mmCIF file with all atom_site columns, C-alpha atoms and ligand atoms in Angstrom:
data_model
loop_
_atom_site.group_PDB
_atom_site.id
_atom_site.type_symbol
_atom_site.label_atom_id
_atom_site.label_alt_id
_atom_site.label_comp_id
_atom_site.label_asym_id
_atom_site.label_entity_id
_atom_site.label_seq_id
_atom_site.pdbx_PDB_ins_code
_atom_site.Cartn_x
_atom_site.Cartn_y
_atom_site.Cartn_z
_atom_site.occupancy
_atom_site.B_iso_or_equiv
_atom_site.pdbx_formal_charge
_atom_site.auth_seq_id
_atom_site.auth_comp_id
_atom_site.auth_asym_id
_atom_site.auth_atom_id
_atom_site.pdbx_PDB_model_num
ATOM   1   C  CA  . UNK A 1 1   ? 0.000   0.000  0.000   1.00 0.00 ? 1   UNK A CA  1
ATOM   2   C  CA  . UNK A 1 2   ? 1.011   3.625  -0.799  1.00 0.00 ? 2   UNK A CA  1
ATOM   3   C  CA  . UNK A 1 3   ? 1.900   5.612  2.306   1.00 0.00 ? 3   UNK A CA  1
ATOM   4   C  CA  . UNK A 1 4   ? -0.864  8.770  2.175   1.00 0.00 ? 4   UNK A CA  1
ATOM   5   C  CA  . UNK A 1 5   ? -0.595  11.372 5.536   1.00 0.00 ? 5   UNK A CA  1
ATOM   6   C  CA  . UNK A 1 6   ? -3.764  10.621 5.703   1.00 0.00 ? 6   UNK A CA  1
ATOM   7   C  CA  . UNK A 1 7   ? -6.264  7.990  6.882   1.00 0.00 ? 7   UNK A CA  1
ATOM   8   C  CA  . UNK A 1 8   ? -8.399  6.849  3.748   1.00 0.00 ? 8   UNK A CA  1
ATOM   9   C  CA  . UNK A 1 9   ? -11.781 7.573  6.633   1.00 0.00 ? 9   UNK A CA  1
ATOM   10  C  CA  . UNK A 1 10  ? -10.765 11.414 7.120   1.00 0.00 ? 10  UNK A CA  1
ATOM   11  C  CA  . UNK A 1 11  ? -9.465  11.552 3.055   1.00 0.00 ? 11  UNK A CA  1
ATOM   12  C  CA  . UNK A 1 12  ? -12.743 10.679 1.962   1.00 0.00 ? 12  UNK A CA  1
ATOM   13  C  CA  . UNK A 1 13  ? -14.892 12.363 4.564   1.00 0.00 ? 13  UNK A CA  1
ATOM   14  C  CA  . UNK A 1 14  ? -13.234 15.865 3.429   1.00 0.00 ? 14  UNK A CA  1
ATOM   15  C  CA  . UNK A 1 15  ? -13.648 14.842 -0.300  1.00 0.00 ? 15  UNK A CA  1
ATOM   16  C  CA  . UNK A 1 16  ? -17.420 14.136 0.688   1.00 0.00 ? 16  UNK A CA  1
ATOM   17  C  CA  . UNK A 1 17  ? -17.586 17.875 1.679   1.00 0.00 ? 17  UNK A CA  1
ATOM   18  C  CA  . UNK A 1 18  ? -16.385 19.373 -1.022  1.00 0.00 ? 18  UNK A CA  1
ATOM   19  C  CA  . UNK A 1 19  ? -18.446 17.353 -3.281  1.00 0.00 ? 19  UNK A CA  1
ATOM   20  C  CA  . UNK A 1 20  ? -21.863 19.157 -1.838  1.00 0.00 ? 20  UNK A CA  1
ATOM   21  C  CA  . UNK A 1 21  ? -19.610 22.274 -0.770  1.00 0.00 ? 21  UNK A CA  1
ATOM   22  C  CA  . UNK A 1 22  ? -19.250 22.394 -5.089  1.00 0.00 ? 22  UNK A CA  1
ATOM   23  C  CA  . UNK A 1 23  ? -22.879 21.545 -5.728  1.00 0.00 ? 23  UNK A CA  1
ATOM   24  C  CA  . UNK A 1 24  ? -22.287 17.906 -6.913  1.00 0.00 ? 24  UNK A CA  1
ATOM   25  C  CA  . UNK A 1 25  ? -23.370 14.910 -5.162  1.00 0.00 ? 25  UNK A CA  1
ATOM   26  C  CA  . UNK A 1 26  ? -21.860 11.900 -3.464  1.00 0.00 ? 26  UNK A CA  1
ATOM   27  C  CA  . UNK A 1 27  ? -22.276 8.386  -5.102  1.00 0.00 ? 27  UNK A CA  1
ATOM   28  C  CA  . UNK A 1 28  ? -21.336 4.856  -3.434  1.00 0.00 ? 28  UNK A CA  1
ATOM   29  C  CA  . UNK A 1 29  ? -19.538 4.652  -6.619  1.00 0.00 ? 29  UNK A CA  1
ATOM   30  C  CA  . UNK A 1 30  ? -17.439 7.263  -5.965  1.00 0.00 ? 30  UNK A CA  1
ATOM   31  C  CA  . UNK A 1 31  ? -16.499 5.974  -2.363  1.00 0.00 ? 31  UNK A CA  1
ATOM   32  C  CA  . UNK A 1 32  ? -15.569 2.847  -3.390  1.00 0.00 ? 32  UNK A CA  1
ATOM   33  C  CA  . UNK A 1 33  ? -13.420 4.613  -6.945  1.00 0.00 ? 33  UNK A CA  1
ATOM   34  C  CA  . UNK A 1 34  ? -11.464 6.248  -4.251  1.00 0.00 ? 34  UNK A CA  1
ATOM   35  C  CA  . UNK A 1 35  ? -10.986 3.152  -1.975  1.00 0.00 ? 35  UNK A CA  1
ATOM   36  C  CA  . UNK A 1 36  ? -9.544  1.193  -4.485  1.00 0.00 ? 36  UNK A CA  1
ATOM   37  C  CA  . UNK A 1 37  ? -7.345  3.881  -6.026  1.00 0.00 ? 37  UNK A CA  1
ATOM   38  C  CA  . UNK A 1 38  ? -6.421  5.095  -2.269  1.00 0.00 ? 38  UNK A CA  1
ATOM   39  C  CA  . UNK A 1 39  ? -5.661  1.168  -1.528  1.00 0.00 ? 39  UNK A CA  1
ATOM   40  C  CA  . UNK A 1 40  ? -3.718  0.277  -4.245  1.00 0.00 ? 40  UNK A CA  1
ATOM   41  C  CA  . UNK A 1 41  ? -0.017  0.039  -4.896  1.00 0.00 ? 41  UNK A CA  1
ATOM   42  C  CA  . UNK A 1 42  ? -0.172  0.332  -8.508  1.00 0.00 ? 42  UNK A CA  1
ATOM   43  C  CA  . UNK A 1 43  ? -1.419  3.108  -11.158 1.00 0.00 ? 43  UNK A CA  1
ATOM   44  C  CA  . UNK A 1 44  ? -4.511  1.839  -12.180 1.00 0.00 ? 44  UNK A CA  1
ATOM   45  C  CA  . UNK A 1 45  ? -6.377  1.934  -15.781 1.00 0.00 ? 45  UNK A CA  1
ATOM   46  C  CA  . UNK A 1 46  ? -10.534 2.031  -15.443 1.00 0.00 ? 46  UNK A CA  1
ATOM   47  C  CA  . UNK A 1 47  ? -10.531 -1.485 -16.467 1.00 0.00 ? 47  UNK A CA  1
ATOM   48  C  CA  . UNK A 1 48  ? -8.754  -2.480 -13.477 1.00 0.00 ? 48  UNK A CA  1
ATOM   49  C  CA  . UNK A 1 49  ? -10.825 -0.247 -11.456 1.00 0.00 ? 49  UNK A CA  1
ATOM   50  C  CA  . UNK A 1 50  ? -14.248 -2.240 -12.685 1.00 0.00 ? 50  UNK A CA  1
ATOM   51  C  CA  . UNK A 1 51  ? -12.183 -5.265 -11.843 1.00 0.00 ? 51  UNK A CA  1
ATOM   52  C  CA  . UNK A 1 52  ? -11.185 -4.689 -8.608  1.00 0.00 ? 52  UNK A CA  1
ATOM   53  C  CA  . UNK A 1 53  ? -14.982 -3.486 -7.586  1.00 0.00 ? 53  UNK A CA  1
ATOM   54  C  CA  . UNK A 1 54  ? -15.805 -6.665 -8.567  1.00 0.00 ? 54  UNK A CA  1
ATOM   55  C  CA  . UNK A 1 55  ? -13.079 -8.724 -7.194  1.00 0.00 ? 55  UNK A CA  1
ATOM   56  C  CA  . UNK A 1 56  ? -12.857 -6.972 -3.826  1.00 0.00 ? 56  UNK A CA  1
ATOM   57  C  CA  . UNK A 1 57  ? -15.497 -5.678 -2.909  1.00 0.00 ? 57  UNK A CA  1
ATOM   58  C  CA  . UNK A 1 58  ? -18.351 -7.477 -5.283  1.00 0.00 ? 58  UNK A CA  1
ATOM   59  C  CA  . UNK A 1 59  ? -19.647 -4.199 -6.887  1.00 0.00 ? 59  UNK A CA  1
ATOM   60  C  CA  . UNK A 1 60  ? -20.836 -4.128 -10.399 1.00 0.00 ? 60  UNK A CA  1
ATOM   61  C  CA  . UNK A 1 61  ? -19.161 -1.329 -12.334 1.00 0.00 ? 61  UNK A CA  1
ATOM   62  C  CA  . UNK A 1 62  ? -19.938 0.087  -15.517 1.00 0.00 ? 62  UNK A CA  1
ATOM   63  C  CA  . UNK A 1 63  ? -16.586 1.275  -17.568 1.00 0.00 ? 63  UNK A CA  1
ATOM   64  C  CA  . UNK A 1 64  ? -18.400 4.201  -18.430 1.00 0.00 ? 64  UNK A CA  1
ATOM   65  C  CA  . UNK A 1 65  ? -19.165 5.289  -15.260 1.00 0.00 ? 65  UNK A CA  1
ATOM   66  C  CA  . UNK A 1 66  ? -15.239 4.700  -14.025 1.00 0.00 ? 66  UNK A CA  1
ATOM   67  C  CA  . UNK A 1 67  ? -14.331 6.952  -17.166 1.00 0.00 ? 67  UNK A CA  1
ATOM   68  C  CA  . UNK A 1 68  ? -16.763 9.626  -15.999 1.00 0.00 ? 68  UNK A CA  1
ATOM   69  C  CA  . UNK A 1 69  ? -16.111 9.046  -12.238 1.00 0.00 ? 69  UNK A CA  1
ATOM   70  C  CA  . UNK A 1 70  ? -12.181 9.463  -12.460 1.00 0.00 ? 70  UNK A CA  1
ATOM   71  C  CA  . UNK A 1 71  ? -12.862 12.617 -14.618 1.00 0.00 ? 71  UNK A CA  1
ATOM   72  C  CA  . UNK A 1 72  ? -14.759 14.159 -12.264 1.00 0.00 ? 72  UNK A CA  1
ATOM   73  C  CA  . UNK A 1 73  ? -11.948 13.567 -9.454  1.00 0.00 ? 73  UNK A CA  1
ATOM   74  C  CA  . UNK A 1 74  ? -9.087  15.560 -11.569 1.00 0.00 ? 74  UNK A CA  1
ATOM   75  C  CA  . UNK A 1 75  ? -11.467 17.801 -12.086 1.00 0.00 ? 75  UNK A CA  1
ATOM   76  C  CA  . UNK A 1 76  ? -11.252 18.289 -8.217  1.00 0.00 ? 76  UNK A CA  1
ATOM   77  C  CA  . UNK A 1 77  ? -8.189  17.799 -8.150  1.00 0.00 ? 77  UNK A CA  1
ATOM   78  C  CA  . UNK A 1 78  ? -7.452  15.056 -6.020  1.00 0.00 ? 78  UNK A CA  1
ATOM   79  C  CA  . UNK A 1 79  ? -6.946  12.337 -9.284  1.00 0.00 ? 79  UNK A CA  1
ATOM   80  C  CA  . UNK A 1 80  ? -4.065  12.438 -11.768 1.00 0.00 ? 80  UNK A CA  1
ATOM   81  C  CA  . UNK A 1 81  ? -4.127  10.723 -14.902 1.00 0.00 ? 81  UNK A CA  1
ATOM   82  C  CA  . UNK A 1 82  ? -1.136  9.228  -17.012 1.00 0.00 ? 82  UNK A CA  1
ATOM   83  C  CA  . UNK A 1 83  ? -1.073  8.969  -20.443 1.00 0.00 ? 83  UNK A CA  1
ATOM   84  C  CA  . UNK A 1 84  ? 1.338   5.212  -20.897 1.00 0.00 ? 84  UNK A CA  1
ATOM   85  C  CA  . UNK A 1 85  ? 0.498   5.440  -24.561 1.00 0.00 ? 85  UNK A CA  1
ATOM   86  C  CA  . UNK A 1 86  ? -1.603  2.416  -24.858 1.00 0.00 ? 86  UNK A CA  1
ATOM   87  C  CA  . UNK A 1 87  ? -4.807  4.163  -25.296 1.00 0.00 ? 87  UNK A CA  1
ATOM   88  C  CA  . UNK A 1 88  ? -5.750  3.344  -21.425 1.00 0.00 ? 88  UNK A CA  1
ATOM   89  C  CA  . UNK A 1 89  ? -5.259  5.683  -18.916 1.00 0.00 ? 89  UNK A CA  1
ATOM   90  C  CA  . UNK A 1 90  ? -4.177  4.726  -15.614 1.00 0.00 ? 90  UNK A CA  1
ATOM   91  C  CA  . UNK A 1 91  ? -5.197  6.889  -12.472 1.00 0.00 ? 91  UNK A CA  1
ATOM   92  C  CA  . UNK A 1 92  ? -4.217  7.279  -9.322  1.00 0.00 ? 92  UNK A CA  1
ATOM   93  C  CA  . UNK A 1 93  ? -5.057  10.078 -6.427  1.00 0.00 ? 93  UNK A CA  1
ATOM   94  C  CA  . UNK A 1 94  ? -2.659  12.789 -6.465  1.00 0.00 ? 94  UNK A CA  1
ATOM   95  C  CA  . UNK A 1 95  ? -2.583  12.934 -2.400  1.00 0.00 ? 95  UNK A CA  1
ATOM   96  C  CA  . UNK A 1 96  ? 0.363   11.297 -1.746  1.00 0.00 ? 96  UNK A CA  1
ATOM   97  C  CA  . UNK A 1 97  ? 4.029   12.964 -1.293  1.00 0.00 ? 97  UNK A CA  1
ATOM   98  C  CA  . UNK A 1 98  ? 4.894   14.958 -5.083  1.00 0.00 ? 98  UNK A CA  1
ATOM   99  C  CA  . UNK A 1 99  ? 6.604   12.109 -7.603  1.00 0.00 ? 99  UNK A CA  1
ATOM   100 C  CA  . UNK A 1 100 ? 7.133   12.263 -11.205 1.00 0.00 ? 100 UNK A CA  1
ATOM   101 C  CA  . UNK A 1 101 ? 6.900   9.634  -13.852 1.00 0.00 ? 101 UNK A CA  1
ATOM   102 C  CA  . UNK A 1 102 ? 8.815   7.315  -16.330 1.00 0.00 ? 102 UNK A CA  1
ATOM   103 C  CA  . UNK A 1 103 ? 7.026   5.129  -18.650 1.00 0.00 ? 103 UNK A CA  1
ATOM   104 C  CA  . UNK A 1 104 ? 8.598   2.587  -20.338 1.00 0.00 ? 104 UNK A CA  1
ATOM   105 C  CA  . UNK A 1 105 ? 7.111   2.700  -24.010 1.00 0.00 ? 105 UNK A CA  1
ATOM   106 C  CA  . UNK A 1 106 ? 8.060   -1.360 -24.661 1.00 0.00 ? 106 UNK A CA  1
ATOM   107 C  CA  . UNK A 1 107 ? 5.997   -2.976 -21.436 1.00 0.00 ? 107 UNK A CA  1
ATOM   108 C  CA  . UNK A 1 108 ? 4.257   0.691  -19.921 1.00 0.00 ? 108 UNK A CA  1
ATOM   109 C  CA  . UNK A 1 109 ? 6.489   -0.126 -16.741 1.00 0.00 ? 109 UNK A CA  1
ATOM   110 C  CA  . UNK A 1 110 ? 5.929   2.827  -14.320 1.00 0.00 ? 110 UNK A CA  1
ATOM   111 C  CA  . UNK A 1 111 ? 8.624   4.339  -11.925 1.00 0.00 ? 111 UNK A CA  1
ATOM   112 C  CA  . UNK A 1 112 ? 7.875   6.759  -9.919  1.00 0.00 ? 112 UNK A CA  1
ATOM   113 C  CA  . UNK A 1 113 ? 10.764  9.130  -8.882  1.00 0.00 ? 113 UNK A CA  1
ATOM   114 C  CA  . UNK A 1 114 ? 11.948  12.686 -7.077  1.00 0.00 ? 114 UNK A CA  1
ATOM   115 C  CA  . UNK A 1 115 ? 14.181  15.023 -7.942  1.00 0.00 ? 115 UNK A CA  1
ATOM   116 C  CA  . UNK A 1 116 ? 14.667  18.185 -5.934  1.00 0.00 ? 116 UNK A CA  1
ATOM   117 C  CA  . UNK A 1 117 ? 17.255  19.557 -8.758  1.00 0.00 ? 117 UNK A CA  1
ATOM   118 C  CA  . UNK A 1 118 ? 14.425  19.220 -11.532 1.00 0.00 ? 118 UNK A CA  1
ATOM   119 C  CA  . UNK A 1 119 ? 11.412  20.664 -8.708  1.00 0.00 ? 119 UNK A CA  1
ATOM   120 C  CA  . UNK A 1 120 ? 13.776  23.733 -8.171  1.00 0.00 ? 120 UNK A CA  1
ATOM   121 C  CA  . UNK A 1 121 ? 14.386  24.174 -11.995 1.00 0.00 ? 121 UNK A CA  1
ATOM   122 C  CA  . UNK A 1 122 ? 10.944  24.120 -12.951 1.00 0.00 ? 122 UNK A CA  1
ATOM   123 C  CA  . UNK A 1 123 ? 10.258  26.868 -10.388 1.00 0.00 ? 123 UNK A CA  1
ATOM   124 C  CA  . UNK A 1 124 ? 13.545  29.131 -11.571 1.00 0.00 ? 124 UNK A CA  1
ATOM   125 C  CA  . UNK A 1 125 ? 12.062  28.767 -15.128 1.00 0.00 ? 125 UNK A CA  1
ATOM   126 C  CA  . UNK A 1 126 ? 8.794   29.983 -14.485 1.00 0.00 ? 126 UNK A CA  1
ATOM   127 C  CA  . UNK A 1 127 ? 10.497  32.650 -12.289 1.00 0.00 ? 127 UNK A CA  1
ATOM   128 C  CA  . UNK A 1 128 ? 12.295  33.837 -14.871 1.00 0.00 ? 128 UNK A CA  1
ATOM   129 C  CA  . UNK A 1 129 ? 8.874   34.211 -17.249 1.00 0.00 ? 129 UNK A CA  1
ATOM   130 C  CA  . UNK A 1 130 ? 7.344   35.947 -14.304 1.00 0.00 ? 130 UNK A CA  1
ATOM   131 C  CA  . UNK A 1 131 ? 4.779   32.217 -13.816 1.00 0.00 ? 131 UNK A CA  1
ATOM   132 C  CA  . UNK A 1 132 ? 3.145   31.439 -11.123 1.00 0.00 ? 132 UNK A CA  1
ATOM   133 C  CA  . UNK A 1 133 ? 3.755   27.672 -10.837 1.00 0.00 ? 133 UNK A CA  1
ATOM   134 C  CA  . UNK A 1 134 ? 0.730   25.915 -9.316  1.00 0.00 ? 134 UNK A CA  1
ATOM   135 C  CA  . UNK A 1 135 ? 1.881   22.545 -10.570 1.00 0.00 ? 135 UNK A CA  1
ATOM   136 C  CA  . UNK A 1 136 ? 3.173   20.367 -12.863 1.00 0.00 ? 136 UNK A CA  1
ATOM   137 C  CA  . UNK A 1 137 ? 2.993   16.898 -14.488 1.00 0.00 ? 137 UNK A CA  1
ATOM   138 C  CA  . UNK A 1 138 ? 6.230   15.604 -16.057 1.00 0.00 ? 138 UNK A CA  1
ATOM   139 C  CA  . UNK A 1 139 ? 6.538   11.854 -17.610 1.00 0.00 ? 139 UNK A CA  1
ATOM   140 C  CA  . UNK A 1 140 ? 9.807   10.430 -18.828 1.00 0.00 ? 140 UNK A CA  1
ATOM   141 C  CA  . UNK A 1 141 ? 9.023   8.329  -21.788 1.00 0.00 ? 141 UNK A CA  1
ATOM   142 C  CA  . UNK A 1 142 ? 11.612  5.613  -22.645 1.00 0.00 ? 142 UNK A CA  1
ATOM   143 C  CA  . UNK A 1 143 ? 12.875  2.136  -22.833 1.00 0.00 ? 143 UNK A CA  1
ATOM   144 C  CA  . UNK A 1 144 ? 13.448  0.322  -18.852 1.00 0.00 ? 144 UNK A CA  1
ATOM   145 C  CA  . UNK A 1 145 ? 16.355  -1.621 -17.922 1.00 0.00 ? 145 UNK A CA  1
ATOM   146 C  CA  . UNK A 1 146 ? 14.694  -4.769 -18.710 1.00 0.00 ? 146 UNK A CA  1
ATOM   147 C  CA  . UNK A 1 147 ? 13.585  -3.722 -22.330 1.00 0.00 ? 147 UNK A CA  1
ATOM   148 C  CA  . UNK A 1 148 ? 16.963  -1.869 -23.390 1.00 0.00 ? 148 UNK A CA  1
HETATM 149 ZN ZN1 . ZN  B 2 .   ? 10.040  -2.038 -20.238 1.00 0.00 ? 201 ZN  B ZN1 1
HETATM 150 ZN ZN1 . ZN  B 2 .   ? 2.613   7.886  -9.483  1.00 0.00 ? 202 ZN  B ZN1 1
#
């Protein structure tokens, strides 16, 4: 399991209140989206999502409403998505401790890293265009050890 600072009880009770604080409304689909995306160790695609509901927790899951569901959550902001260029995207919450991405093209292998040299760069270049950096996404795309 990823480590989050927080408890996946208080995570989704504050998520829950910002739902109806932004006018939308709470689903048991939703809940469980989160569960499995909070509980898992791995960057998952909406298939896997609908499989896992099943699996786990023996809830039926349409694709569709996984595709619609996860949208909604980067929408508020608490979802990232990752574009492994094999037409799925894989999702995962974006609550945990700041990581980039490198995605092997040959088997989609993800590793996550951290690089403070490359965080501070990407705050002296928008500096230096007078940007206000909010955030960022960056993804490595390459060939892993095991595919080189
Ligand atoms: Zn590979
Ligand atoms: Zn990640």
């Amino acid at each position: 399991m990823r480590r989050y600072e927080i408890s996946f009880e208080s995570f989704l009770e504050n998520f829950k209140k910002s739902v109806v604080k932004s006018g939308y409304k709470n689903s048991i689909q939703k809940d469980y989206i989160l569960k499995i995306l909070y509980f898992s160790d791995e960057h998952l695609s909406a298939e896997q999502i609908v499989n896992i509901a099943k699996t786990l927790y023996k809830i039926d899951m349409g694709i569709a409403t996984v595709y619609r569901t996860v949208k909604f959550f980067e929408t508020m902001n608490i979802v990232n998505s990752l574009d492994i260029g094999d037409g799925a995207k894989r999702y995962e919450l974006n609550i945990s401790i700041h990581h980039d991405h490198m995605i092997c093209t040959s088997c989609s292998t993800i590793i996550e890293f951290t690089d403070d040299l490359i965080e501070e760069q990407q705050e002296k270049v928008a500096k230096a265009n007078n940007f206000l950096l909010k955030d960022h996404i960056m993804t490595i795309y390459g060939i892993c050890e095991k595919c080189q």
